[in-house]
Every structure is written in C-alpha cells, then in structure tokens.
GROMACS .gro file of C-alpha atoms in nm:
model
  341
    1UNK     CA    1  -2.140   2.508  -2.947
    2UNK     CA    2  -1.905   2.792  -2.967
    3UNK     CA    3  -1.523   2.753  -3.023
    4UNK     CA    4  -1.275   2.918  -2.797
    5UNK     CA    5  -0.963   3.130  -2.885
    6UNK     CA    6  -0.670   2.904  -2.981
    7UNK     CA    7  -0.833   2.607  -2.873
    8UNK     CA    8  -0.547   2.402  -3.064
    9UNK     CA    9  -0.396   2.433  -3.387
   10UNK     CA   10  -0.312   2.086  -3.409
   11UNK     CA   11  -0.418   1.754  -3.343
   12UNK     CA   12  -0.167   1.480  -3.228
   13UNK     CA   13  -0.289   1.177  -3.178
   14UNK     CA   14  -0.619   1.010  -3.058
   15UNK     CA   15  -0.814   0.714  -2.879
   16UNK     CA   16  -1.143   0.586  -2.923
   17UNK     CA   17  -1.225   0.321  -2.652
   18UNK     CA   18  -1.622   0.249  -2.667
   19UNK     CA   19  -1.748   0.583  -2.625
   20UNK     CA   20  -1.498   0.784  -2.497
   21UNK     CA   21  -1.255   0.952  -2.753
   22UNK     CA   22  -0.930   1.107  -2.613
   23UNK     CA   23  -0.748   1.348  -2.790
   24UNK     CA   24  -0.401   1.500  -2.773
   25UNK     CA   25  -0.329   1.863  -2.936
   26UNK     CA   26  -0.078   2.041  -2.978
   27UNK     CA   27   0.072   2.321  -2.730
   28UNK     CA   28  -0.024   2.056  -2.426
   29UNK     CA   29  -0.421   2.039  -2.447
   30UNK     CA   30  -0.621   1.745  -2.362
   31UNK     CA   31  -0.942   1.725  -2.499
   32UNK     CA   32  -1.220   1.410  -2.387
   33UNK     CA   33  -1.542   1.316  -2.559
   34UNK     CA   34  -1.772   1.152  -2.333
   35UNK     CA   35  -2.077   1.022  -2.607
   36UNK     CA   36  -2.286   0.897  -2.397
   37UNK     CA   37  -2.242   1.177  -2.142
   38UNK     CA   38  -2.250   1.387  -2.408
   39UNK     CA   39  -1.988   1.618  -2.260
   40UNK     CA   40  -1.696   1.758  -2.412
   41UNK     CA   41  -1.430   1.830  -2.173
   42UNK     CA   42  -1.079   2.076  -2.288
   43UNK     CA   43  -0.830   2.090  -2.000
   44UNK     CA   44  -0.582   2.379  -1.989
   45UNK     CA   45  -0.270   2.377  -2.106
   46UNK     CA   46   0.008   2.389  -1.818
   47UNK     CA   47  -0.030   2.758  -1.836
   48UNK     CA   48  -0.398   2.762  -1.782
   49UNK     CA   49  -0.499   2.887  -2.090
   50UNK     CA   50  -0.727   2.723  -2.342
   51UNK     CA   51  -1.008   2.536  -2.092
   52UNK     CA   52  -1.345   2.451  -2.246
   53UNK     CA   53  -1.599   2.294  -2.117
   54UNK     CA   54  -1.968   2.209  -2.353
   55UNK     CA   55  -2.266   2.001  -2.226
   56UNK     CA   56  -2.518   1.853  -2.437
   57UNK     CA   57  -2.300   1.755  -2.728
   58UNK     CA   58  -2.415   1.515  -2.998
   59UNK     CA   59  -2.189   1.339  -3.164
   60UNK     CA   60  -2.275   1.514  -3.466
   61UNK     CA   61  -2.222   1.845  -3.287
   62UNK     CA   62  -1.875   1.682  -3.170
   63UNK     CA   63  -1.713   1.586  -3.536
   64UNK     CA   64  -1.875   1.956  -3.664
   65UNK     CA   65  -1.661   2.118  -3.349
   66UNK     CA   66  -1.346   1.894  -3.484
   67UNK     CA   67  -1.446   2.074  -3.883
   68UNK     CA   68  -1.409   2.340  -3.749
   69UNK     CA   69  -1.056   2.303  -3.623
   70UNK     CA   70  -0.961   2.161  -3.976
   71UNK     CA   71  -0.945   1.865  -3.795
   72UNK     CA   72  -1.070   1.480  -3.964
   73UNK     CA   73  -1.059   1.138  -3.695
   74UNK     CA   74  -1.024   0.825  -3.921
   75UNK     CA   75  -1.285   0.537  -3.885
   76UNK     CA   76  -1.578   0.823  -3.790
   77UNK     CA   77  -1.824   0.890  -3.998
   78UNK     CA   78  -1.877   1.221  -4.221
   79UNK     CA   79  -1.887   1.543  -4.052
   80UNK     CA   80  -2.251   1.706  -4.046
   81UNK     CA   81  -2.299   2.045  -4.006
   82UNK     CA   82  -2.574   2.140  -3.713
   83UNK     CA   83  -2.683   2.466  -3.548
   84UNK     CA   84  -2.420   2.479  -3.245
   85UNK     CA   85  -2.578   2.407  -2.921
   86UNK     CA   86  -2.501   2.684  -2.606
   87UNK     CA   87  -2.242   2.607  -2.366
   88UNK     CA   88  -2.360   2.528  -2.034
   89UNK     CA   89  -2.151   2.489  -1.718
   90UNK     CA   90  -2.123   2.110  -1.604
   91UNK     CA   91  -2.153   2.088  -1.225
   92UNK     CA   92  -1.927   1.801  -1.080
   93UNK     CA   93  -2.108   1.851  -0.777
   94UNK     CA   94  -2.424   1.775  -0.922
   95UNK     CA   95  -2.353   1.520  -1.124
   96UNK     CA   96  -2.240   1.322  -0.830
   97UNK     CA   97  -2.571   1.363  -0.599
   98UNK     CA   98  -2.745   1.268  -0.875
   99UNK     CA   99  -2.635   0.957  -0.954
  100UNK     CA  100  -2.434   0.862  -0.653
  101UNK     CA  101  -2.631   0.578  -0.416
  102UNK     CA  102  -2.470   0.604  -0.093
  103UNK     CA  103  -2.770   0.812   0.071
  104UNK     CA  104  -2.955   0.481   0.097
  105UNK     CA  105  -2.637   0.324   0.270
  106UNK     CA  106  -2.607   0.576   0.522
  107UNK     CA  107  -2.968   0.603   0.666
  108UNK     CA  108  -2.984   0.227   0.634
  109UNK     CA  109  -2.736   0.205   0.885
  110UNK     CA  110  -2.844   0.502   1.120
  111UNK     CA  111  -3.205   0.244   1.141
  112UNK     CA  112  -2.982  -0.014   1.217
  113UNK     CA  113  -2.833   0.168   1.449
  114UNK     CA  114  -3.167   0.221   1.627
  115UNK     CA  115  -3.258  -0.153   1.621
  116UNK     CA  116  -2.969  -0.257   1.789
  117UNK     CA  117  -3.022   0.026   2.060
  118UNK     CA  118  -3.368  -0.102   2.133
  119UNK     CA  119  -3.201  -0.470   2.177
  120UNK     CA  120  -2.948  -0.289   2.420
  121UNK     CA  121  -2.617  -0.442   2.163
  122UNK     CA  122  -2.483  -0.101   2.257
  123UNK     CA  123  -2.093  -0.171   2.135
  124UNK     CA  124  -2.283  -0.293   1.801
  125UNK     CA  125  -2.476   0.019   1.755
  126UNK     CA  126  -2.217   0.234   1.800
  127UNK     CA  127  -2.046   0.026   1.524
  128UNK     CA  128  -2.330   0.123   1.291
  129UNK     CA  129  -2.332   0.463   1.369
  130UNK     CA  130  -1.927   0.485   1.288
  131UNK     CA  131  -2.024   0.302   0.936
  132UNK     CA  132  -2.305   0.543   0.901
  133UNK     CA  133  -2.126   0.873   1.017
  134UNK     CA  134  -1.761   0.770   0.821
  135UNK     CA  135  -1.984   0.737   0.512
  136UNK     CA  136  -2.148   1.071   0.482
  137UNK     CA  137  -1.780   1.179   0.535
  138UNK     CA  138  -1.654   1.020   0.262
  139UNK     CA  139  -1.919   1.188   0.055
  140UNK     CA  140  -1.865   1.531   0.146
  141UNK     CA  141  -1.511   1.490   0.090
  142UNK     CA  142  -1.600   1.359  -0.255
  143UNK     CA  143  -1.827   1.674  -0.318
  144UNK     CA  144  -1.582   1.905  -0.209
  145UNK     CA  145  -1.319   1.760  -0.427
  146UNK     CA  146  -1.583   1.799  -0.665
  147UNK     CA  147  -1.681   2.163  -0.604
  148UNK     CA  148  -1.367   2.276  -0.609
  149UNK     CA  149  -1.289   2.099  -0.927
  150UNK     CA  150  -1.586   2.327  -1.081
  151UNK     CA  151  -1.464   2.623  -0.912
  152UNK     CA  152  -1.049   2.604  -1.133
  153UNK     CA  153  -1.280   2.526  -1.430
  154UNK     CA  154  -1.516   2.805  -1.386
  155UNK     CA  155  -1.235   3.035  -1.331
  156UNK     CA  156  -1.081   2.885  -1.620
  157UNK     CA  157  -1.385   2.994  -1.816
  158UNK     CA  158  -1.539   3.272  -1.703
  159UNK     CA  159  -1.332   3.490  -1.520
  160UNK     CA  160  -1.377   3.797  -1.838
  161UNK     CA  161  -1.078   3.941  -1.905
  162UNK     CA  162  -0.904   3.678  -1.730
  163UNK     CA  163  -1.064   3.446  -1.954
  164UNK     CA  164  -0.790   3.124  -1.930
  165UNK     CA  165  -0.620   3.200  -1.606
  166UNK     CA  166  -0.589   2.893  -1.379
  167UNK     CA  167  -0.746   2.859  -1.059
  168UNK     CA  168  -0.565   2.983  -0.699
  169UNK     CA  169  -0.335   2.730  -0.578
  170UNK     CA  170  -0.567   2.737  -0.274
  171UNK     CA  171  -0.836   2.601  -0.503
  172UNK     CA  172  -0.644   2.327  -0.619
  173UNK     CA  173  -0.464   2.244  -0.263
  174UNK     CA  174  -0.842   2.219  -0.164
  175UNK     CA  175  -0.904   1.959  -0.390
  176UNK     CA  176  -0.577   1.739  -0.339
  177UNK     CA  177  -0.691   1.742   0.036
  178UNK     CA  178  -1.036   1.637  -0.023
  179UNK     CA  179  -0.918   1.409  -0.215
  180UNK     CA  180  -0.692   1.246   0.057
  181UNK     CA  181  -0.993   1.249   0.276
  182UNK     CA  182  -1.193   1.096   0.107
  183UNK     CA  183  -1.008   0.760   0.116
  184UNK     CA  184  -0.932   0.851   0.504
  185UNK     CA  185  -1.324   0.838   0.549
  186UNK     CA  186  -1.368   0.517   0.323
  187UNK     CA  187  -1.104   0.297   0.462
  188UNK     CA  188  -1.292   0.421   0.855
  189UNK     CA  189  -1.617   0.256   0.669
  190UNK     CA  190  -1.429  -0.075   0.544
  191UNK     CA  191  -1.252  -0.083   0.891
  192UNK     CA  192  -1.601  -0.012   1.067
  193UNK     CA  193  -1.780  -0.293   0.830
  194UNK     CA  194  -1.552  -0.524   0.920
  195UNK     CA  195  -1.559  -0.481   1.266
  196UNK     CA  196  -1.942  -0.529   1.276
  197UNK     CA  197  -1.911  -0.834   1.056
  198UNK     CA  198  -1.691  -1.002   1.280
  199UNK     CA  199  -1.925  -0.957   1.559
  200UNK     CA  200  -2.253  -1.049   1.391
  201UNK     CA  201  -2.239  -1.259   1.089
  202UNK     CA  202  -1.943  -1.446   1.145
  203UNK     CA  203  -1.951  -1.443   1.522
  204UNK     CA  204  -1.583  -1.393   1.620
  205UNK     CA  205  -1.455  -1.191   1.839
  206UNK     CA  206  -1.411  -0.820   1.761
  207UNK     CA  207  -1.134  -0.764   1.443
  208UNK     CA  208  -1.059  -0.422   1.480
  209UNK     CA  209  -0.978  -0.362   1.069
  210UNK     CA  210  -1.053  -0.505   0.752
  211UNK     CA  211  -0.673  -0.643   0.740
  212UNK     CA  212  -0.696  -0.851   1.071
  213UNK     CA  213  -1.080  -0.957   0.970
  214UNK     CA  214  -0.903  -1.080   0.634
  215UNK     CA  215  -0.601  -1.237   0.814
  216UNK     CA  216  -0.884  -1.446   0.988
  217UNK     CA  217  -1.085  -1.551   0.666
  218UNK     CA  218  -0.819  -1.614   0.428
  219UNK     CA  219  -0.742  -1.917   0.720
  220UNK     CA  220  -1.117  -2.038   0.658
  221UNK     CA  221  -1.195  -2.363   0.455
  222UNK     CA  222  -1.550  -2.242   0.345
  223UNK     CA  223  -1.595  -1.905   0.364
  224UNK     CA  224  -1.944  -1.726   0.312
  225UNK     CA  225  -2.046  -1.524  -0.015
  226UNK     CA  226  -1.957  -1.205   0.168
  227UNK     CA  227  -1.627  -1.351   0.287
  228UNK     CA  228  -1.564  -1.447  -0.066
  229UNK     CA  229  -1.626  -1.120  -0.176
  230UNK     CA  230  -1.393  -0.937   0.144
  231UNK     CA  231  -1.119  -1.168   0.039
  232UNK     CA  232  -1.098  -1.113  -0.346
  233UNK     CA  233  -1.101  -0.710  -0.283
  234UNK     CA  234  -0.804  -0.758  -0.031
  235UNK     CA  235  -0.569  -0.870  -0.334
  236UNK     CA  236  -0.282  -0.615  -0.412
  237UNK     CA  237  -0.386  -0.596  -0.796
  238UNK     CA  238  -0.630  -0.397  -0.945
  239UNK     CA  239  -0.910  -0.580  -0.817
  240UNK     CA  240  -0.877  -0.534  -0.446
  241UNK     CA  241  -1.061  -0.218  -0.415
  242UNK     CA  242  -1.043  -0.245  -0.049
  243UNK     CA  243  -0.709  -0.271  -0.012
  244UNK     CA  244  -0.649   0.012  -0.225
  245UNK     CA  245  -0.875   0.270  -0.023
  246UNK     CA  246  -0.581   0.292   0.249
  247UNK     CA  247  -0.268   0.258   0.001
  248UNK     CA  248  -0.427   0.541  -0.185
  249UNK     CA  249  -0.474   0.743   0.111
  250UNK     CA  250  -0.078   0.643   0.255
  251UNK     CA  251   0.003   0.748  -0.087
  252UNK     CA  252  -0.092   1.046  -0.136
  253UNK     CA  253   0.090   1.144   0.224
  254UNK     CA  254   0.376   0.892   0.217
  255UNK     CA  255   0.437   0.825  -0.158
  256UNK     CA  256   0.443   1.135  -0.362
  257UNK     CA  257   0.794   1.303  -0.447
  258UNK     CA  258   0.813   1.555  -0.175
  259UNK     CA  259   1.119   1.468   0.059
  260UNK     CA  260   1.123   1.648   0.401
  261UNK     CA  261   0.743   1.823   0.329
  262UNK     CA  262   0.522   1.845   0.627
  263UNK     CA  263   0.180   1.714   0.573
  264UNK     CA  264   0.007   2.041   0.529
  265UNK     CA  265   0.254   2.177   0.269
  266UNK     CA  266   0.269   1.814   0.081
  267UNK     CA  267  -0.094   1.949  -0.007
  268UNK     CA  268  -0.006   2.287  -0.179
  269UNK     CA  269   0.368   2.193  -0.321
  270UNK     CA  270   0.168   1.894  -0.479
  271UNK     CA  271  -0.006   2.194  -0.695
  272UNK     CA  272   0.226   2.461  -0.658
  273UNK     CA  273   0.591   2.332  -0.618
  274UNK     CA  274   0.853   2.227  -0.892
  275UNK     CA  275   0.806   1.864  -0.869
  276UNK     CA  276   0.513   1.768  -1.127
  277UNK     CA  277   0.331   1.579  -0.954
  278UNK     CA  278   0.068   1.301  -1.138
  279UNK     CA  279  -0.189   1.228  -0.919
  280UNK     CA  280  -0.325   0.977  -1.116
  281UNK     CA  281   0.011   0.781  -1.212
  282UNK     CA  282   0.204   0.848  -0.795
  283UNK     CA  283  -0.123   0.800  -0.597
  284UNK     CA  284  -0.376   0.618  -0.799
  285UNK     CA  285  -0.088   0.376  -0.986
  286UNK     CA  286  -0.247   0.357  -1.286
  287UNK     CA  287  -0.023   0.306  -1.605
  288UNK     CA  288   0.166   0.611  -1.762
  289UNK     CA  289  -0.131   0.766  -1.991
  290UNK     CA  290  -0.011   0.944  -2.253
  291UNK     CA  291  -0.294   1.140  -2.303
  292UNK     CA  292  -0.261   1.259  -1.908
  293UNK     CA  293  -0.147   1.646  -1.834
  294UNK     CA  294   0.130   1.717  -1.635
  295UNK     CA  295  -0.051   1.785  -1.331
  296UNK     CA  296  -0.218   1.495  -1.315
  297UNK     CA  297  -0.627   1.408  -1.407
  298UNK     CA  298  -0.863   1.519  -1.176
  299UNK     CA  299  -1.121   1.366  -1.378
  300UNK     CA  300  -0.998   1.046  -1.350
  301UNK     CA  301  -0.924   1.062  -0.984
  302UNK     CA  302  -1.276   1.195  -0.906
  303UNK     CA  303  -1.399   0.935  -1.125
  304UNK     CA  304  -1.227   0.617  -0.937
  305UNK     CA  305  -1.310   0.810  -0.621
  306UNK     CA  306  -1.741   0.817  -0.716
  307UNK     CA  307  -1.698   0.450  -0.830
  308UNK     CA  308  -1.459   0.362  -0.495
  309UNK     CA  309  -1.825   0.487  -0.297
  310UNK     CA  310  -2.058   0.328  -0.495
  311UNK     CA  311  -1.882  -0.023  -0.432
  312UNK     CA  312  -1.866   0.093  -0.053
  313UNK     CA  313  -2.227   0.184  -0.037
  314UNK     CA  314  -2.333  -0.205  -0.182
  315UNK     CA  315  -2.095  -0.329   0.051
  316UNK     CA  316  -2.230  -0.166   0.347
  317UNK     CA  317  -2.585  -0.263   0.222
  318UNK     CA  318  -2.481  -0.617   0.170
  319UNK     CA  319  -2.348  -0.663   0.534
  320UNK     CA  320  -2.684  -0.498   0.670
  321UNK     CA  321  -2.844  -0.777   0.453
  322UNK     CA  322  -2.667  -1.053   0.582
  323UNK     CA  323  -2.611  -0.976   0.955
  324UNK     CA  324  -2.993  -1.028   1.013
  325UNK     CA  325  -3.064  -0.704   1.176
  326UNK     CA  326  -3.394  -0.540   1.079
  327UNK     CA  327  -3.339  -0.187   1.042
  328UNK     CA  328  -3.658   0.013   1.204
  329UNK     CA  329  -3.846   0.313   1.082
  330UNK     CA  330  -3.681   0.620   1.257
  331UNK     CA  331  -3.737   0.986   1.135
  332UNK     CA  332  -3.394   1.168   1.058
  333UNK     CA  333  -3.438   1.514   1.012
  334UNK     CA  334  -3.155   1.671   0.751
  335UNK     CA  335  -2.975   1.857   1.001
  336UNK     CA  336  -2.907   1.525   1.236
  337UNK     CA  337  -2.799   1.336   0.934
  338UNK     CA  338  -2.461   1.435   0.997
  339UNK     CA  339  -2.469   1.309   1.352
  340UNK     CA  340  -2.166   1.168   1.443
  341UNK     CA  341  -2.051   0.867   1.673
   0.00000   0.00000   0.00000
C-alpha cells in the first residue's frame, strides 16, 4: 500500500466504533477504515487534493500505513511492518450488484404480474408491474449515484498530472440527482405496495399511498404482522424508514438552503454554489458528525440509500408472500426487464 503526497501531516482526533475507525487530519482530510471491508477510504480536502483510495487492507497493513505518517491510535495494538499491498480501484458500482438483493424482488413481482393476468385481476397486475418497474428504477438510480461517485474519485486519483483535482461539477450534480431519484422511485414502490396490499391481503378498497393505507391501519384493533410492520416504519423517528423515503426526497428539493433556486439548478448550486451544503446533516437529518466534510458524505448517503433498498426489496417480497398469489414461471429476457407499466 503506497502513501500519497501530503496525505496529512497531522492527526486530530479519532473514532473507533466496532470496526470502523474514523479519523480526522489536519488541513480538512477525512480518512475511514472499514476492517471488515478491508477498505481504506481518504476523501479530499475541500480543494480536492489529497484523495486515496486502497482495497484489500489488513489491519496490520492499516496501523503500518498510520507508522508511516508518524502517526500512533491508543488502545490498538503494536504496529507490524508488512510488504504493502497494491492499490486497487474500489468500484461502488460493483460493490452494490454484488451484494444488493433487490433482483429477486423485481422478477418476483413481474411473475406475479403474470399470474394475476392469467386470472384476468387486470387493475392488480398492473399494480405489480408498477412495484416491479419503480424498483429497477430505484436501482439504477442507486448505481448511477454510485458510478458517478467512482468517476470524482477516479479523477481524484488518476487523472496524471492532475493527480488531486476534484471531479466536474457535472459529475457531482449527477450524483445529487440520482440521489434524489432514487427516493422518488422508492417511495413509487412503498406507494405501489401499499396499494396492492389494500386490495389483496387486507381487502379494502383501493388506498392510493402508503400514508392513507396507514391512516386506515393505525384505526385497526388487531392488525396483521405485515400491518405491524407498515405501521412501526410510518413513525417520524429514525425507525420509520418508510416515512423517510418521501421526506428525504421533499428534502433534498424543498429543504436544502437554496432560496428562489429552480429545481434543476438546486442540483448543481448544491455542489457548486456558496452555500455548503451537507447532504448528510440537511437531507438525510442525521446528527452534526464531526468527522463529516464540508460537502457533505456521499458514502454515507449511498450507504443509507443501498440499505433503504434492501429493506424495500424484503418488503416487497413479504407482501408477495402474504397476498397468496403464486407467482408463475415466465421467461424475462434482459432487455424486457426494464419493461415498464
């Protein structure tokens, strides 16, 4: 593992929560240690200079690249000295088709889709092919947030003599916006989910959204498992995921410090203008990290975003579960998987 120019000079301060150690240096670097990821992750400094990015870092490799910074973390234990291992680029993109689940969710429902076409429940089919459609959505807004999160870093890297020089505000407008539509597409799931619920497990008439479908349940004396569970992820704290798919998405449009902004240049003055903007603090209302840049963390977002669609893709496979419907054996070929409503 090599060491980049002026990495830092200085550390500041640092957390160790289980196996993730965050580290503050001096001159406005963030560095993350990911142990069981085993990725080491250096974000530029406001300027853009300064980015590193390592793969395949033991922790022993990880307290020799802190020696050789002059650097010492309390409560670890004593630096060993290992051949450095190469750099190799991390690929967001990758990372998240590889262990993201929501492939299962969406063909699931296109089946469905089929079997209630073959019963002629028409209105309910086209319900499953919304869920189905919105949900491949959602994940190609996630992997294009994603890419282009790999694209400022790789320009941040490897860009020769531009070695250090951020990313085109294009690039990160690109991910800001992919960003926003992701939650646009995952709140059209929820909305689409609860529609079909209404319909065929708790046979009521149509509710339109998840917040009329919830209106209805919280009124309910006994409510099923899955009603349970639709309920306690409407609550306005941390733990209503669903709920916060939409205020997320209103947020980022409606919420963030740009007064008299039109929608399409909220996106670029959110990366480009005089207002530093925290994505993570204004649009995911997380707590004031001290550890967080000023432009906000991308990692984090992306991270609550891949989490967001793995709870989404259960979801969806728990309603298919519970509505009764057997999904039937249909061939999808990869260029109709995209096939929309």
């Amino acid at each position: 593992m090599q060491n980049t120019n002026n990495i830092a000079a200085e550390i500041l301060s640092y957390q160790k929560v289980a196996s993730t150690t965050t580290m503050r240096f001096s001159g406005g670097l963030i560095g993350r240690y990911e142990e069981q990821e085993e990725l080491l992750l250096i974000e530029p400094r406001p300027s853009g200079h300064g980015a590193a990015l390592f793969t395949q870092v033991k922790p022993a490799d990880f307290l020799s690249f802190l020696d050789t910074l002059g650097l010492r973390l309390l409560g670890l234990e004593e630096i060993v000295e290992l051949p450095p291992v190469p750099a190799v680029v991390w690929s967001p993109a990758t990372f998240l088709l590889d262990k993201f689940d929501g492939w299962d969710a969406e063909q699931t429902w296109h089946r469905t889709a089929a079997a209630l076409r073959a019963q002629s429940e028409y209105p309910t089919a086209d319900t499953a092919i919304h869920i189905a459609f919105h949900l491949r959505c959602a994940v190609n807004c996630l992997r294009k947030a994603s890419i282009g999160y790999e694209r400022h870093l790789r320009r941040a890297l490897f860009s020769g003599q531009q070695l250090g020089i951020r990313s085109t505000h294009i690039d990160d407008y690109e991910v800001f916006e992919s960003i926003h539509g992701f939650f646009v597409e995952a709140s059209m799931v929820r909305d689409h989910l609860s529609k079909f619920a209404s319909r065929v497990i708790f046979q009521k008439p149509d509710f339109e959204t998840y917040v009329s479908l919830l209106k209805w349940l919280r009124d309910v004396e006994a409510p099923t498992q899955l009603g349970e569970e639709l309920i306690s992820a409407g609550t306005q704290d941390s733990s209503g995921w669903l709920a916060c798919l939409s205020r997320y998405r209103n947020n980022i449009i409606h919420g963030s410090p740009l007064v008299g902004a039109t929608t399409a240049n909220r996106f670029v003055l959110l990366s480009t203008g005089p207002v530093k903007f925290n994505l993570a603090k204004v649009v995911l209302e997380v707590p004031e990290n001290p550890f967080a840049s000023e432009e906000g963390d991308l990692v984090d977002a992306l991270d609550l975003c891949v989490k967001y669609t793995r709870k989404l893709a259960r979801l969806a496979l728990q309603v298919v579960n519970e509505s009764g419907v057997k999904p039937v054996d249909i061939t999808i070929k990869p260029k109709n998987s995209f096939s929309g409503p």
